[in-house]
Amino acid sequence: MNVDEMKDVREFRAGAPKPDRARLAEGRNRLSSAAGRGRGRRLRADWRLAAVGAAAALTAVAVLASGLGGGGHSGAERTVPGATRTVSGSVKEVLERAASTVERADPPPTPHAGQWIYGKKLSAYPGGWPKSAAAQPEPEPEPQEYWARYADPHFENGKEGDDRSMRERLRFLDELPDDPAAVLKKVRAYYPSGKGNPESEGEHDMRALSVLFESQPIPPQALGKLYRALAAVPGAEVTDHLVRDLAGRDALAVGHDEKGQKVRREILIDPHTYQYLGDRWIVVKDYKESFDFTGADDTPDRPWKAGDLMFQNALLATGVVDHKGDRP
């Protein structure tokens, strides 16, 4: 991982919601240690960091390209007649349509060792806190390109824990069962919660699924199974209207709702092709986030308002290439 990617990871993690001190301490220690070594070693692509947009975790599915829209990263929805943006059906009905549609697609060629997964995406996050009086408005996000080894030896050495190479993830997806409940059970075991993590089952499911949706090139049958599993997440729901993703594209937003929830993670899906578009975190309840960082005891609480967007990721293009730096 290069210096710019390390900076991206630190900035993404800086604004993440705080589940508990012990869990954050582990991540902070790992990031600080990796940054202090000053080497080109790739930071452990932990699935929990991937879930908040860590650059090291980018992976991608068949070539999916889209022109950039003018949505920016303010989170504001464009004004479009309500009738044209209504989403009909329950979350199970919507995702069954999605699964049935994508399953009819021809499977992409399987990459081979030595090839690279290319990805291009937009990401937005709230930046550091507190903001100074002289802080400039946040610039519009610019597309970033990434390359990840398909068969990365660093993640296939038996010591990677719950980090997986793309080859390992695609093998896992190929072996998913048909039953959505069984899929969720396997996914939870494949990406387990961290020690002492108090997250609910629904939160756990959304975290793990959000990583698997980025696996590329994902077989159509596996994508269909993931959509049906997403519908089976406890508290799963689909927003009753289309939203705009960070690139300005129409999207179905599928998240989960449960008592006491402050932030909802949403998977964004193209309403026509039903391909994965990205994800976002949206605040659903006013609250203040406390910080407990070493040397920053005087950091004031950060206020969040319902409707605020914490993180946004929009996948613009992906593909399989022969060399790092190549584009599909």
PDB file of N, CA and C in Angstrom, residues 19-76:
ATOM      1  N   PRO A  19     -18.091   1.975  18.164  1.00  0.00           N
ATOM      2  CA  PRO A  19     -18.876   0.957  18.844  1.00  0.00           C
ATOM      3  C   PRO A  19     -18.406   0.721  20.270  1.00  0.00           C
ATOM      4  N   ASP A  20     -17.094   0.642  20.487  1.00  0.00           N
ATOM      5  CA  ASP A  20     -16.576   0.537  21.839  1.00  0.00           C
ATOM      6  C   ASP A  20     -15.082   0.823  21.808  1.00  0.00           C
ATOM      7  N   ARG A  21     -14.510   1.134  22.969  1.00  0.00           N
ATOM      8  CA  ARG A  21     -13.109   1.542  23.027  1.00  0.00           C
ATOM      9  C   ARG A  21     -12.150   0.436  22.635  1.00  0.00           C
ATOM     10  N   ALA A  22     -12.420  -0.762  23.111  1.00  0.00           N
ATOM     11  CA  ALA A  22     -11.504  -1.869  22.833  1.00  0.00           C
ATOM     12  C   ALA A  22     -11.387  -2.144  21.352  1.00  0.00           C
ATOM     13  N   ARG A  23     -12.517  -2.104  20.644  1.00  0.00           N
ATOM     14  CA  ARG A  23     -12.494  -2.399  19.226  1.00  0.00           C
ATOM     15  C   ARG A  23     -11.751  -1.327  18.448  1.00  0.00           C
ATOM     16  N   LEU A  24     -11.955  -0.052  18.815  1.00  0.00           N
ATOM     17  CA  LEU A  24     -11.245   1.026  18.134  1.00  0.00           C
ATOM     18  C   LEU A  24      -9.761   0.976  18.443  1.00  0.00           C
ATOM     19  N   ALA A  25      -9.401   0.610  19.664  1.00  0.00           N
ATOM     20  CA  ALA A  25      -7.994   0.569  20.041  1.00  0.00           C
ATOM     21  C   ALA A  25      -7.221  -0.384  19.151  1.00  0.00           C
ATOM     22  N   GLU A  26      -7.811  -1.544  18.853  1.00  0.00           N
ATOM     23  CA  GLU A  26      -7.148  -2.516  17.993  1.00  0.00           C
ATOM     24  C   GLU A  26      -6.864  -1.923  16.619  1.00  0.00           C
ATOM     25  N   GLY A  27      -7.862  -1.237  16.054  1.00  0.00           N
ATOM     26  CA  GLY A  27      -7.671  -0.641  14.731  1.00  0.00           C
ATOM     27  C   GLY A  27      -6.661   0.487  14.750  1.00  0.00           C
ATOM     28  N   ARG A  28      -6.711   1.326  15.789  1.00  0.00           N
ATOM     29  CA  ARG A  28      -5.778   2.451  15.859  1.00  0.00           C
ATOM     30  C   ARG A  28      -4.342   1.950  15.993  1.00  0.00           C
ATOM     31  N   ASN A  29      -4.155   0.927  16.835  1.00  0.00           N
ATOM     32  CA  ASN A  29      -2.805   0.397  17.008  1.00  0.00           C
ATOM     33  C   ASN A  29      -2.266  -0.175  15.711  1.00  0.00           C
ATOM     34  N   ARG A  30      -3.137  -0.879  14.967  1.00  0.00           N
ATOM     35  CA  ARG A  30      -2.698  -1.480  13.716  1.00  0.00           C
ATOM     36  C   ARG A  30      -2.349  -0.419  12.673  1.00  0.00           C
ATOM     37  N   LEU A  31      -3.180   0.620  12.588  1.00  0.00           N
ATOM     38  CA  LEU A  31      -2.918   1.687  11.625  1.00  0.00           C
ATOM     39  C   LEU A  31      -1.655   2.452  11.985  1.00  0.00           C
ATOM     40  N   SER A  32      -1.487   2.772  13.274  1.00  0.00           N
ATOM     41  CA  SER A  32      -0.316   3.524  13.708  1.00  0.00           C
ATOM     42  C   SER A  32       0.961   2.739  13.475  1.00  0.00           C
ATOM     43  N   SER A  33       0.895   1.440  13.775  1.00  0.00           N
ATOM     44  CA  SER A  33       2.063   0.591  13.592  1.00  0.00           C
ATOM     45  C   SER A  33       2.449   0.507  12.125  1.00  0.00           C
ATOM     46  N   ALA A  34       1.444   0.323  11.255  1.00  0.00           N
ATOM     47  CA  ALA A  34       1.722   0.193   9.815  1.00  0.00           C
ATOM     48  C   ALA A  34       2.274   1.491   9.259  1.00  0.00           C
ATOM     49  N   ALA A  35       1.698   2.625   9.689  1.00  0.00           N
ATOM     50  CA  ALA A  35       2.153   3.918   9.183  1.00  0.00           C
ATOM     51  C   ALA A  35       3.562   4.206   9.652  1.00  0.00           C
ATOM     52  N   GLY A  36       3.878   3.818  10.902  1.00  0.00           N
ATOM     53  CA  GLY A  36       5.192   4.122  11.456  1.00  0.00           C
ATOM     54  C   GLY A  36       6.318   3.345  10.815  1.00  0.00           C
ATOM     55  N   ARG A  37       6.010   2.199  10.225  1.00  0.00           N
ATOM     56  CA  ARG A  37       7.067   1.407   9.607  1.00  0.00           C
ATOM     57  C   ARG A  37       7.603   2.054   8.350  1.00  0.00           C
ATOM     58  N   GLY A  38       6.780   2.887   7.700  1.00  0.00           N
ATOM     59  CA  GLY A  38       7.242   3.628   6.543  1.00  0.00           C
ATOM     60  C   GLY A  38       7.664   2.775   5.377  1.00  0.00           C
ATOM     61  N   ARG A  39       7.121   1.579   5.256  1.00  0.00           N
ATOM     62  CA  ARG A  39       7.491   0.705   4.150  1.00  0.00           C
ATOM     63  C   ARG A  39       6.323   0.542   3.215  1.00  0.00           C
ATOM     64  N   GLY A  40       6.571  -0.128   2.093  1.00  0.00           N
ATOM     65  CA  GLY A  40       5.524  -0.333   1.107  1.00  0.00           C
ATOM     66  C   GLY A  40       4.642  -1.524   1.404  1.00  0.00           C
ATOM     67  N   ARG A  41       4.767  -2.073   2.620  1.00  0.00           N
ATOM     68  CA  ARG A  41       3.981  -3.254   2.961  1.00  0.00           C
ATOM     69  C   ARG A  41       2.499  -2.933   2.943  1.00  0.00           C
ATOM     70  N   ARG A  42       1.715  -3.826   2.356  1.00  0.00           N
ATOM     71  CA  ARG A  42       0.280  -3.610   2.253  1.00  0.00           C
ATOM     72  C   ARG A  42      -0.385  -3.798   3.609  1.00  0.00           C
ATOM     73  N   LEU A  43      -1.170  -2.810   4.040  1.00  0.00           N
ATOM     74  CA  LEU A  43      -1.875  -2.894   5.305  1.00  0.00           C
ATOM     75  C   LEU A  43      -2.882  -4.026   5.270  1.00  0.00           C
ATOM     76  N   ARG A  44      -3.013  -4.749   6.388  1.00  0.00           N
ATOM     77  CA  ARG A  44      -3.974  -5.841   6.480  1.00  0.00           C
ATOM     78  C   ARG A  44      -5.360  -5.349   6.080  1.00  0.00           C
ATOM     79  N   ALA A  45      -5.923  -5.985   5.066  1.00  0.00           N
ATOM     80  CA  ALA A  45      -7.214  -5.537   4.515  1.00  0.00           C
ATOM     81  C   ALA A  45      -8.360  -6.074   5.348  1.00  0.00           C
ATOM     82  N   ASP A  46      -8.419  -5.643   6.603  1.00  0.00           N
ATOM     83  CA  ASP A  46      -9.439  -6.131   7.519  1.00  0.00           C
ATOM     84  C   ASP A  46     -10.829  -5.812   6.989  1.00  0.00           C
ATOM     85  N   TRP A  47     -11.756  -6.794   7.085  1.00  0.00           N
ATOM     86  CA  TRP A  47     -13.096  -6.580   6.504  1.00  0.00           C
ATOM     87  C   TRP A  47     -13.850  -5.506   7.242  1.00  0.00           C
ATOM     88  N   ARG A  48     -13.484  -5.258   8.515  1.00  0.00           N
ATOM     89  CA  ARG A  48     -14.177  -4.201   9.239  1.00  0.00           C
ATOM     90  C   ARG A  48     -13.755  -2.833   8.720  1.00  0.00           C
ATOM     91  N   LEU A  49     -12.473  -2.682   8.316  1.00  0.00           N
ATOM     92  CA  LEU A  49     -12.038  -1.426   7.703  1.00  0.00           C
ATOM     93  C   LEU A  49     -12.588  -1.311   6.293  1.00  0.00           C
ATOM     94  N   ALA A  50     -12.646  -2.431   5.594  1.00  0.00           N
ATOM     95  CA  ALA A  50     -13.195  -2.390   4.236  1.00  0.00           C
ATOM     96  C   ALA A  50     -14.604  -1.854   4.253  1.00  0.00           C
ATOM     97  N   ALA A  51     -15.316  -2.162   5.267  1.00  0.00           N
ATOM     98  CA  ALA A  51     -16.706  -1.754   5.355  1.00  0.00           C
ATOM     99  C   ALA A  51     -16.861  -0.256   5.462  1.00  0.00           C
ATOM    100  N   VAL A  52     -15.818   0.480   5.843  1.00  0.00           N
ATOM    101  CA  VAL A  52     -15.934   1.932   5.876  1.00  0.00           C
ATOM    102  C   VAL A  52     -15.167   2.560   4.725  1.00  0.00           C
ATOM    103  N   GLY A  53     -14.896   1.778   3.701  1.00  0.00           N
ATOM    104  CA  GLY A  53     -14.320   2.347   2.494  1.00  0.00           C
ATOM    105  C   GLY A  53     -12.819   2.307   2.433  1.00  0.00           C
ATOM    106  N   ALA A  54     -12.123   1.484   3.203  1.00  0.00           N
ATOM    107  CA  ALA A  54     -10.677   1.454   3.159  1.00  0.00           C
ATOM    108  C   ALA A  54     -10.201   1.145   1.756  1.00  0.00           C
ATOM    109  N   ALA A  55      -9.225   1.924   1.274  1.00  0.00           N
ATOM    110  CA  ALA A  55      -8.772   1.758  -0.099  1.00  0.00           C
ATOM    111  C   ALA A  55      -8.170   0.387  -0.338  1.00  0.00           C
ATOM    112  N   ALA A  56      -7.531  -0.196   0.679  1.00  0.00           N
ATOM    113  CA  ALA A  56      -6.885  -1.493   0.489  1.00  0.00           C
ATOM    114  C   ALA A  56      -7.873  -2.599   0.216  1.00  0.00           C
ATOM    115  N   ALA A  57      -9.137  -2.397   0.572  1.00  0.00           N
ATOM    116  CA  ALA A  57     -10.110  -3.475   0.434  1.00  0.00           C
ATOM    117  C   ALA A  57     -10.887  -3.432  -0.863  1.00  0.00           C
ATOM    118  N   LEU A  58     -10.547  -2.447  -1.743  1.00  0.00           N
ATOM    119  CA  LEU A  58     -11.335  -2.347  -2.971  1.00  0.00           C
ATOM    120  C   LEU A  58     -11.154  -3.589  -3.827  1.00  0.00           C
ATOM    121  N   THR A  59     -12.259  -4.151  -4.267  1.00  0.00           N
ATOM    122  CA  THR A  59     -12.243  -5.232  -5.241  1.00  0.00           C
ATOM    123  C   THR A  59     -13.411  -5.003  -6.169  1.00  0.00           C
ATOM    124  N   ALA A  60     -13.510  -5.652  -7.221  1.00  0.00           N
ATOM    125  CA  ALA A  60     -14.593  -5.373  -8.103  1.00  0.00           C
ATOM    126  C   ALA A  60     -15.145  -6.521  -8.964  1.00  0.00           C
ATOM    127  N   VAL A  61     -16.810  -6.468 -10.231  1.00  0.00           N
ATOM    128  CA  VAL A  61     -17.416  -7.708 -10.902  1.00  0.00           C
ATOM    129  C   VAL A  61     -17.405  -7.621 -12.368  1.00  0.00           C
ATOM    130  N   ALA A  62     -17.440  -7.813 -13.279  1.00  0.00           N
ATOM    131  CA  ALA A  62     -17.484  -7.683 -14.692  1.00  0.00           C
ATOM    132  C   ALA A  62     -17.322  -6.209 -14.967  1.00  0.00           C
ATOM    133  N   VAL A  63     -16.969  -5.852 -16.181  1.00  0.00           N
ATOM    134  CA  VAL A  63     -16.733  -4.430 -16.398  1.00  0.00           C
ATOM    135  C   VAL A  63     -18.042  -3.687 -16.239  1.00  0.00           C
ATOM    136  N   LEU A  64     -18.030  -2.735 -15.319  1.00  0.00           N
ATOM    137  CA  LEU A  64     -19.230  -1.946 -15.032  1.00  0.00           C
ATOM    138  C   LEU A  64     -18.807  -0.501 -15.114  1.00  0.00           C
ATOM    139  N   ALA A  65     -19.216   0.197 -16.162  1.00  0.00           N
ATOM    140  CA  ALA A  65     -18.777   1.564 -16.340  1.00  0.00           C
ATOM    141  C   ALA A  65     -19.959   2.492 -16.348  1.00  0.00           C
ATOM    142  N   SER A  66     -19.730   3.687 -15.840  1.00  0.00           N
ATOM    143  CA  SER A  66     -20.808   4.667 -15.797  1.00  0.00           C
ATOM    144  C   SER A  66     -20.207   6.046 -15.790  1.00  0.00           C
ATOM    145  N   GLY A  67     -20.809   6.982 -16.534  1.00  0.00           N
ATOM    146  CA  GLY A  67     -20.352   8.351 -16.506  1.00  0.00           C
ATOM    147  C   GLY A  67     -20.656   8.966 -15.161  1.00  0.00           C
ATOM    148  N   LEU A  68     -19.837   9.925 -14.741  1.00  0.00           N
ATOM    149  CA  LEU A  68     -20.050  10.583 -13.466  1.00  0.00           C
ATOM    150  C   LEU A  68     -21.213  11.536 -13.561  1.00  0.00           C
ATOM    151  N   GLY A  69     -22.050  11.512 -12.527  1.00  0.00           N
ATOM    152  CA  GLY A  69     -23.156  12.455 -12.457  1.00  0.00           C
ATOM    153  C   GLY A  69     -22.751  13.681 -11.684  1.00  0.00           C
ATOM    154  N   GLY A  70     -23.689  14.572 -11.450  1.00  0.00           N
ATOM    155  CA  GLY A  70     -23.396  15.788 -10.728  1.00  0.00           C
ATOM    156  C   GLY A  70     -23.893  15.737  -9.313  1.00  0.00           C
ATOM    157  N   GLY A  71     -23.978  14.536  -8.739  1.00  0.00           N
ATOM    158  CA  GLY A  71     -24.537  14.401  -7.411  1.00  0.00           C
ATOM    159  C   GLY A  71     -23.674  14.966  -6.310  1.00  0.00           C
ATOM    160  N   GLY A  72     -22.327  15.097  -6.557  1.00  0.00           N
ATOM    161  CA  GLY A  72     -21.448  15.587  -5.520  1.00  0.00           C
ATOM    162  C   GLY A  72     -21.439  14.659  -4.338  1.00  0.00           C
ATOM    163  N   HIS A  73     -21.037  15.190  -3.174  1.00  0.00           N
ATOM    164  CA  HIS A  73     -21.040  14.343  -1.999  1.00  0.00           C
ATOM    165  C   HIS A  73     -21.714  15.027  -0.830  1.00  0.00           C
ATOM    166  N   SER A  74     -22.677  15.876  -1.106  1.00  0.00           N
ATOM    167  CA  SER A  74     -23.418  16.527  -0.044  1.00  0.00           C
ATOM    168  C   SER A  74     -24.513  15.634   0.496  1.00  0.00           C
ATOM    169  N   GLY A  75     -24.904  14.622  -0.298  1.00  0.00           N
ATOM    170  CA  GLY A  75     -25.966  13.723   0.127  1.00  0.00           C
ATOM    171  C   GLY A  75     -27.341  14.215  -0.280  1.00  0.00           C
ATOM    172  N   ALA A  76     -27.442  15.375  -0.877  1.00  0.00           N
ATOM    173  CA  ALA A  76     -28.743  15.911  -1.271  1.00  0.00           C
ATOM    174  C   ALA A  76     -29.289  15.162  -2.475  1.00  0.00           C
TER     175      ALA A  76
END
